């Protein structure tokens, strides 16, 4: 069957492919430690699950307004204000099934042939894929280890042309675990203001950070009018399978993005939205406990990786990924990831799954127990020890 040309420009997320491969090995009897998956290994906190049950029992099983139920839009705005992130109004909040649709719809609404989209490389693979699908030209902004894997505002500025339309930021960052500093976001905001660019600020990992604040471009004067905030419940509240995300949009984008919601999914699951309110308004202890567990695992995996000859790993500041440099081992990241899976029973992703600038790196998700992480480190050390000298 002949597909539309645009399908040739649409990529995929190789995490799901590696997961399928690992599961096939498991079915054939192999033991695999899963460090490839980008989701918290914790269950959704019980008060959130209970709120969904209540909502179902009360009959919240019908279509609801496309941009989200008013109570949830208000709860999102109140949550952002209470947590010191942003003062906004509920009518700028759009709720979607997962945060991904905010990315997809924002890019579709804004970008077309002739436009350029600047995005971090390494970075979440959908940025490039969706920009290309929309007909725009994705332009990678390299994130360099020497610069702490943070986007360099000067390098960003050097890539802006008169066709640049959108800049995508992600902090805390997947896969690098880096966070932009206050100086970074101010300098990036200056570039956006000077060149009249829209910014998509992907902050899905903001609740999972190990230092202080995670500054956002949105906090810079004048930026709220040109920035889409993308966030959701998947990572913060261990709710990946619920499919719940939100965007806070400049006024001019609310109606077009809502129209894309109407044309694609109609609305986000009604009873889930009641659970989403419980997540925002309920106790924060479960999130704090989850972050504390990630912090402990981070210490184990970073120290363990740095003990293996030929591997070095910066300490991630947020999210739950370690992104070690493996270049000195002398083989392409994809080959190394494959060897680790087949010989060591450790599933991880090559840095190249996140763009060409990820060559020489691997991504390990530490959303797994300390015990499994220690086993994985032992297995990695054995596989690496058997490699011929680089
Ligand atoms: C950087 C980044 N943005 C967005 C998403 C998508 O989140 P959701 O599952 O809520 O659609 C992910 C998920 O892996 C991510 O890593």
PDB file of N, CA and C in Angstrom, residues 44 48-49 51-52 64 67-69 72 76 94-102 204 230-247 267-280:
ATOM      1  N   UNK A  44       1.202   4.459  40.770  1.00  0.00           N
ATOM      2  CA  UNK A  44       0.521   5.734  41.009  1.00  0.00           C
ATOM      3  C   UNK A  44       0.061   5.776  42.473  1.00  0.00           C
ATOM      4  N   UNK A  48      -4.653   8.979  44.307  1.00  0.00           N
ATOM      5  CA  UNK A  48      -4.970   9.349  42.915  1.00  0.00           C
ATOM      6  C   UNK A  48      -5.822   8.246  42.276  1.00  0.00           C
ATOM      7  N   UNK A  49      -5.415   7.000  42.537  1.00  0.00           N
ATOM      8  CA  UNK A  49      -6.186   5.860  42.011  1.00  0.00           C
ATOM      9  C   UNK A  49      -7.611   5.898  42.577  1.00  0.00           C
ATOM     10  N   UNK A  51      -9.290   8.482  43.548  1.00  0.00           N
ATOM     11  CA  UNK A  51     -10.070   9.577  42.946  1.00  0.00           C
ATOM     12  C   UNK A  51     -10.620   9.154  41.578  1.00  0.00           C
ATOM     13  N   UNK A  52      -9.849   8.369  40.839  1.00  0.00           N
ATOM     14  CA  UNK A  52     -10.340   7.883  39.539  1.00  0.00           C
ATOM     15  C   UNK A  52     -11.511   6.929  39.752  1.00  0.00           C
ATOM     16  N   UNK A  64     -16.095  15.196  27.581  1.00  0.00           N
ATOM     17  CA  UNK A  64     -15.969  16.438  28.355  1.00  0.00           C
ATOM     18  C   UNK A  64     -15.390  17.504  27.423  1.00  0.00           C
ATOM     19  N   UNK A  67     -10.648  21.186  25.727  1.00  0.00           N
ATOM     20  CA  UNK A  67      -9.399  21.621  26.376  1.00  0.00           C
ATOM     21  C   UNK A  67      -9.260  21.151  27.817  1.00  0.00           C
ATOM     22  N   UNK A  68     -10.216  20.380  28.302  1.00  0.00           N
ATOM     23  CA  UNK A  68     -10.116  19.878  29.675  1.00  0.00           C
ATOM     24  C   UNK A  68     -11.290  20.368  30.501  1.00  0.00           C
ATOM     25  N   UNK A  69     -11.594  19.645  31.593  1.00  0.00           N
ATOM     26  CA  UNK A  69     -12.711  20.086  32.442  1.00  0.00           C
ATOM     27  C   UNK A  69     -12.280  21.356  33.177  1.00  0.00           C
ATOM     28  N   UNK A  72     -10.163  21.085  36.341  1.00  0.00           N
ATOM     29  CA  UNK A  72      -8.757  20.687  36.190  1.00  0.00           C
ATOM     30  C   UNK A  72      -7.919  21.839  35.629  1.00  0.00           C
ATOM     31  N   UNK A  76      -4.691  23.241  37.532  1.00  0.00           N
ATOM     32  CA  UNK A  76      -3.344  23.344  36.949  1.00  0.00           C
ATOM     33  C   UNK A  76      -2.793  24.758  37.167  1.00  0.00           C
ATOM     34  N   UNK A  94      -4.450  23.800  28.438  1.00  0.00           N
ATOM     35  CA  UNK A  94      -5.125  22.772  27.631  1.00  0.00           C
ATOM     36  C   UNK A  94      -4.634  21.404  28.108  1.00  0.00           C
ATOM     37  N   UNK A  95      -5.591  20.537  28.411  1.00  0.00           N
ATOM     38  CA  UNK A  95      -5.273  19.195  28.920  1.00  0.00           C
ATOM     39  C   UNK A  95      -5.353  18.201  27.760  1.00  0.00           C
ATOM     40  N   UNK A  96      -4.377  17.311  27.690  1.00  0.00           N
ATOM     41  CA  UNK A  96      -4.336  16.337  26.576  1.00  0.00           C
ATOM     42  C   UNK A  96      -4.004  14.937  27.120  1.00  0.00           C
ATOM     43  N   UNK A  97      -4.230  13.908  26.305  1.00  0.00           N
ATOM     44  CA  UNK A  97      -3.879  12.548  26.742  1.00  0.00           C
ATOM     45  C   UNK A  97      -2.358  12.350  26.677  1.00  0.00           C
ATOM     46  N   UNK A  98      -1.680  12.633  27.778  1.00  0.00           N
ATOM     47  CA  UNK A  98      -0.213  12.647  27.813  1.00  0.00           C
ATOM     48  C   UNK A  98       0.282  14.022  27.399  1.00  0.00           C
ATOM     49  N   UNK A  99       1.563  14.281  27.655  1.00  0.00           N
ATOM     50  CA  UNK A  99       2.137  15.574  27.284  1.00  0.00           C
ATOM     51  C   UNK A  99       2.512  15.622  25.804  1.00  0.00           C
ATOM     52  N   UNK A 100       2.728  14.454  25.218  1.00  0.00           N
ATOM     53  CA  UNK A 100       3.168  14.403  23.816  1.00  0.00           C
ATOM     54  C   UNK A 100       2.251  15.167  22.871  1.00  0.00           C
ATOM     55  N   UNK A 101       0.917  15.062  23.019  1.00  0.00           N
ATOM     56  CA  UNK A 101       0.067  15.801  22.081  1.00  0.00           C
ATOM     57  C   UNK A 101       0.300  17.311  22.117  1.00  0.00           C
ATOM     58  N   UNK A 102       0.713  17.850  23.259  1.00  0.00           N
ATOM     59  CA  UNK A 102       0.990  19.290  23.311  1.00  0.00           C
ATOM     60  C   UNK A 102       2.151  19.608  22.362  1.00  0.00           C
ATOM     61  N   UNK A 204       8.560  18.246  31.544  1.00  0.00           N
ATOM     62  CA  UNK A 204       7.895  17.068  32.136  1.00  0.00           C
ATOM     63  C   UNK A 204       8.671  16.458  33.309  1.00  0.00           C
ATOM     64  N   UNK A 230       5.075  22.830  28.454  1.00  0.00           N
ATOM     65  CA  UNK A 230       4.588  21.454  28.298  1.00  0.00           C
ATOM     66  C   UNK A 230       4.925  20.693  29.577  1.00  0.00           C
ATOM     67  N   UNK A 231       3.920  20.110  30.186  1.00  0.00           N
ATOM     68  CA  UNK A 231       4.163  19.333  31.409  1.00  0.00           C
ATOM     69  C   UNK A 231       3.036  18.308  31.520  1.00  0.00           C
ATOM     70  N   UNK A 232       3.038  17.549  32.587  1.00  0.00           N
ATOM     71  CA  UNK A 232       1.987  16.551  32.725  1.00  0.00           C
ATOM     72  C   UNK A 232       2.176  15.724  33.972  1.00  0.00           C
ATOM     73  N   UNK A 233       1.454  14.636  34.007  1.00  0.00           N
ATOM     74  CA  UNK A 233       1.402  13.804  35.215  1.00  0.00           C
ATOM     75  C   UNK A 233       2.280  12.560  35.081  1.00  0.00           C
ATOM     76  N   UNK A 234       2.717  12.246  33.844  1.00  0.00           N
ATOM     77  CA  UNK A 234       3.357  10.946  33.597  1.00  0.00           C
ATOM     78  C   UNK A 234       4.535  10.677  34.514  1.00  0.00           C
ATOM     79  N   UNK A 235       5.473  11.623  34.529  1.00  0.00           N
ATOM     80  CA  UNK A 235       6.713  11.376  35.273  1.00  0.00           C
ATOM     81  C   UNK A 235       6.556  11.837  36.720  1.00  0.00           C
ATOM     82  N   UNK A 236       5.953  13.028  36.920  1.00  0.00           N
ATOM     83  CA  UNK A 236       5.861  13.612  38.269  1.00  0.00           C
ATOM     84  C   UNK A 236       5.089  12.723  39.232  1.00  0.00           C
ATOM     85  N   UNK A 237       4.014  12.107  38.744  1.00  0.00           N
ATOM     86  CA  UNK A 237       3.143  11.357  39.651  1.00  0.00           C
ATOM     87  C   UNK A 237       3.094   9.870  39.299  1.00  0.00           C
ATOM     88  N   UNK A 238       4.088   9.391  38.546  1.00  0.00           N
ATOM     89  CA  UNK A 238       4.130   7.982  38.143  1.00  0.00           C
ATOM     90  C   UNK A 238       2.814   7.577  37.477  1.00  0.00           C
ATOM     91  N   UNK A 239       2.427   8.308  36.448  1.00  0.00           N
ATOM     92  CA  UNK A 239       1.132   8.085  35.798  1.00  0.00           C
ATOM     93  C   UNK A 239       1.277   7.938  34.283  1.00  0.00           C
ATOM     94  N   UNK A 240       2.355   7.310  33.818  1.00  0.00           N
ATOM     95  CA  UNK A 240       2.584   7.234  32.371  1.00  0.00           C
ATOM     96  C   UNK A 240       1.423   6.573  31.624  1.00  0.00           C
ATOM     97  N   UNK A 241       0.848   5.529  32.223  1.00  0.00           N
ATOM     98  CA  UNK A 241      -0.204   4.784  31.523  1.00  0.00           C
ATOM     99  C   UNK A 241      -1.566   5.462  31.552  1.00  0.00           C
ATOM    100  N   UNK A 242      -1.693   6.509  32.349  1.00  0.00           N
ATOM    101  CA  UNK A 242      -2.993   7.197  32.411  1.00  0.00           C
ATOM    102  C   UNK A 242      -3.204   8.079  31.184  1.00  0.00           C
ATOM    103  N   UNK A 243      -2.112   8.514  30.608  1.00  0.00           N
ATOM    104  CA  UNK A 243      -2.106   9.473  29.491  1.00  0.00           C
ATOM    105  C   UNK A 243      -2.775  10.784  29.914  1.00  0.00           C
ATOM    106  N   UNK A 244      -1.989  11.591  30.602  1.00  0.00           N
ATOM    107  CA  UNK A 244      -2.466  12.886  31.084  1.00  0.00           C
ATOM    108  C   UNK A 244      -1.338  13.897  30.982  1.00  0.00           C
ATOM    109  N   UNK A 245      -1.567  14.936  30.219  1.00  0.00           N
ATOM    110  CA  UNK A 245      -0.575  16.009  30.129  1.00  0.00           C
ATOM    111  C   UNK A 245      -1.275  17.340  29.977  1.00  0.00           C
ATOM    112  N   UNK A 246      -0.499  18.401  30.054  1.00  0.00           N
ATOM    113  CA  UNK A 246      -1.115  19.713  29.813  1.00  0.00           C
ATOM    114  C   UNK A 246      -0.122  20.648  29.158  1.00  0.00           C
ATOM    115  N   UNK A 247      -0.684  21.674  28.535  1.00  0.00           N
ATOM    116  CA  UNK A 247       0.123  22.774  28.025  1.00  0.00           C
ATOM    117  C   UNK A 247      -0.424  24.062  28.595  1.00  0.00           C
ATOM    118  N   UNK A 267     -11.266  14.718  23.372  1.00  0.00           N
ATOM    119  CA  UNK A 267     -10.986  15.221  24.718  1.00  0.00           C
ATOM    120  C   UNK A 267     -10.143  14.182  25.446  1.00  0.00           C
ATOM    121  N   UNK A 268      -9.729  14.532  26.658  1.00  0.00           N
ATOM    122  CA  UNK A 268      -8.951  13.600  27.490  1.00  0.00           C
ATOM    123  C   UNK A 268      -9.929  12.862  28.405  1.00  0.00           C
ATOM    124  N   UNK A 269      -9.639  11.602  28.654  1.00  0.00           N
ATOM    125  CA  UNK A 269     -10.508  10.736  29.475  1.00  0.00           C
ATOM    126  C   UNK A 269     -11.053  11.475  30.697  1.00  0.00           C
ATOM    127  N   UNK A 270     -12.393  11.442  30.843  1.00  0.00           N
ATOM    128  CA  UNK A 270     -13.068  12.267  31.851  1.00  0.00           C
ATOM    129  C   UNK A 270     -12.677  11.884  33.282  1.00  0.00           C
ATOM    130  N   UNK A 271     -12.746  10.593  33.596  1.00  0.00           N
ATOM    131  CA  UNK A 271     -12.468  10.224  35.003  1.00  0.00           C
ATOM    132  C   UNK A 271     -10.996  10.420  35.347  1.00  0.00           C
ATOM    133  N   UNK A 272     -10.113  10.273  34.330  1.00  0.00           N
ATOM    134  CA  UNK A 272      -8.675  10.515  34.578  1.00  0.00           C
ATOM    135  C   UNK A 272      -8.439  11.956  35.008  1.00  0.00           C
ATOM    136  N   UNK A 273      -9.235  12.861  34.458  1.00  0.00           N
ATOM    137  CA  UNK A 273      -9.016  14.276  34.791  1.00  0.00           C
ATOM    138  C   UNK A 273      -9.338  14.537  36.267  1.00  0.00           C
ATOM    139  N   UNK A 274     -10.275  13.775  36.816  1.00  0.00           N
ATOM    140  CA  UNK A 274     -10.554  13.934  38.255  1.00  0.00           C
ATOM    141  C   UNK A 274      -9.383  13.393  39.080  1.00  0.00           C
ATOM    142  N   UNK A 275      -8.783  12.318  38.599  1.00  0.00           N
ATOM    143  CA  UNK A 275      -7.586  11.801  39.264  1.00  0.00           C
ATOM    144  C   UNK A 275      -6.449  12.822  39.173  1.00  0.00           C
ATOM    145  N   UNK A 276      -6.390  13.519  38.055  1.00  0.00           N
ATOM    146  CA  UNK A 276      -5.334  14.526  37.866  1.00  0.00           C
ATOM    147  C   UNK A 276      -5.473  15.661  38.883  1.00  0.00           C
ATOM    148  N   UNK A 277      -6.722  16.018  39.202  1.00  0.00           N
ATOM    149  CA  UNK A 277      -6.938  17.053  40.220  1.00  0.00           C
ATOM    150  C   UNK A 277      -6.430  16.540  41.570  1.00  0.00           C
ATOM    151  N   UNK A 278      -6.758  15.287  41.882  1.00  0.00           N
ATOM    152  CA  UNK A 278      -6.304  14.713  43.164  1.00  0.00           C
ATOM    153  C   UNK A 278      -4.780  14.717  43.229  1.00  0.00           C
ATOM    154  N   UNK A 279      -4.126  14.456  42.104  1.00  0.00           N
ATOM    155  CA  UNK A 279      -2.658  14.454  42.086  1.00  0.00           C
ATOM    156  C   UNK A 279      -2.122  15.838  42.443  1.00  0.00           C
ATOM    157  N   UNK A 280      -2.715  16.867  41.848  1.00  0.00           N
ATOM    158  CA  UNK A 280      -2.194  18.230  42.049  1.00  0.00           C
ATOM    159  C   UNK A 280      -2.513  18.751  43.454  1.00  0.00           C
TER     160      UNK A 280
END
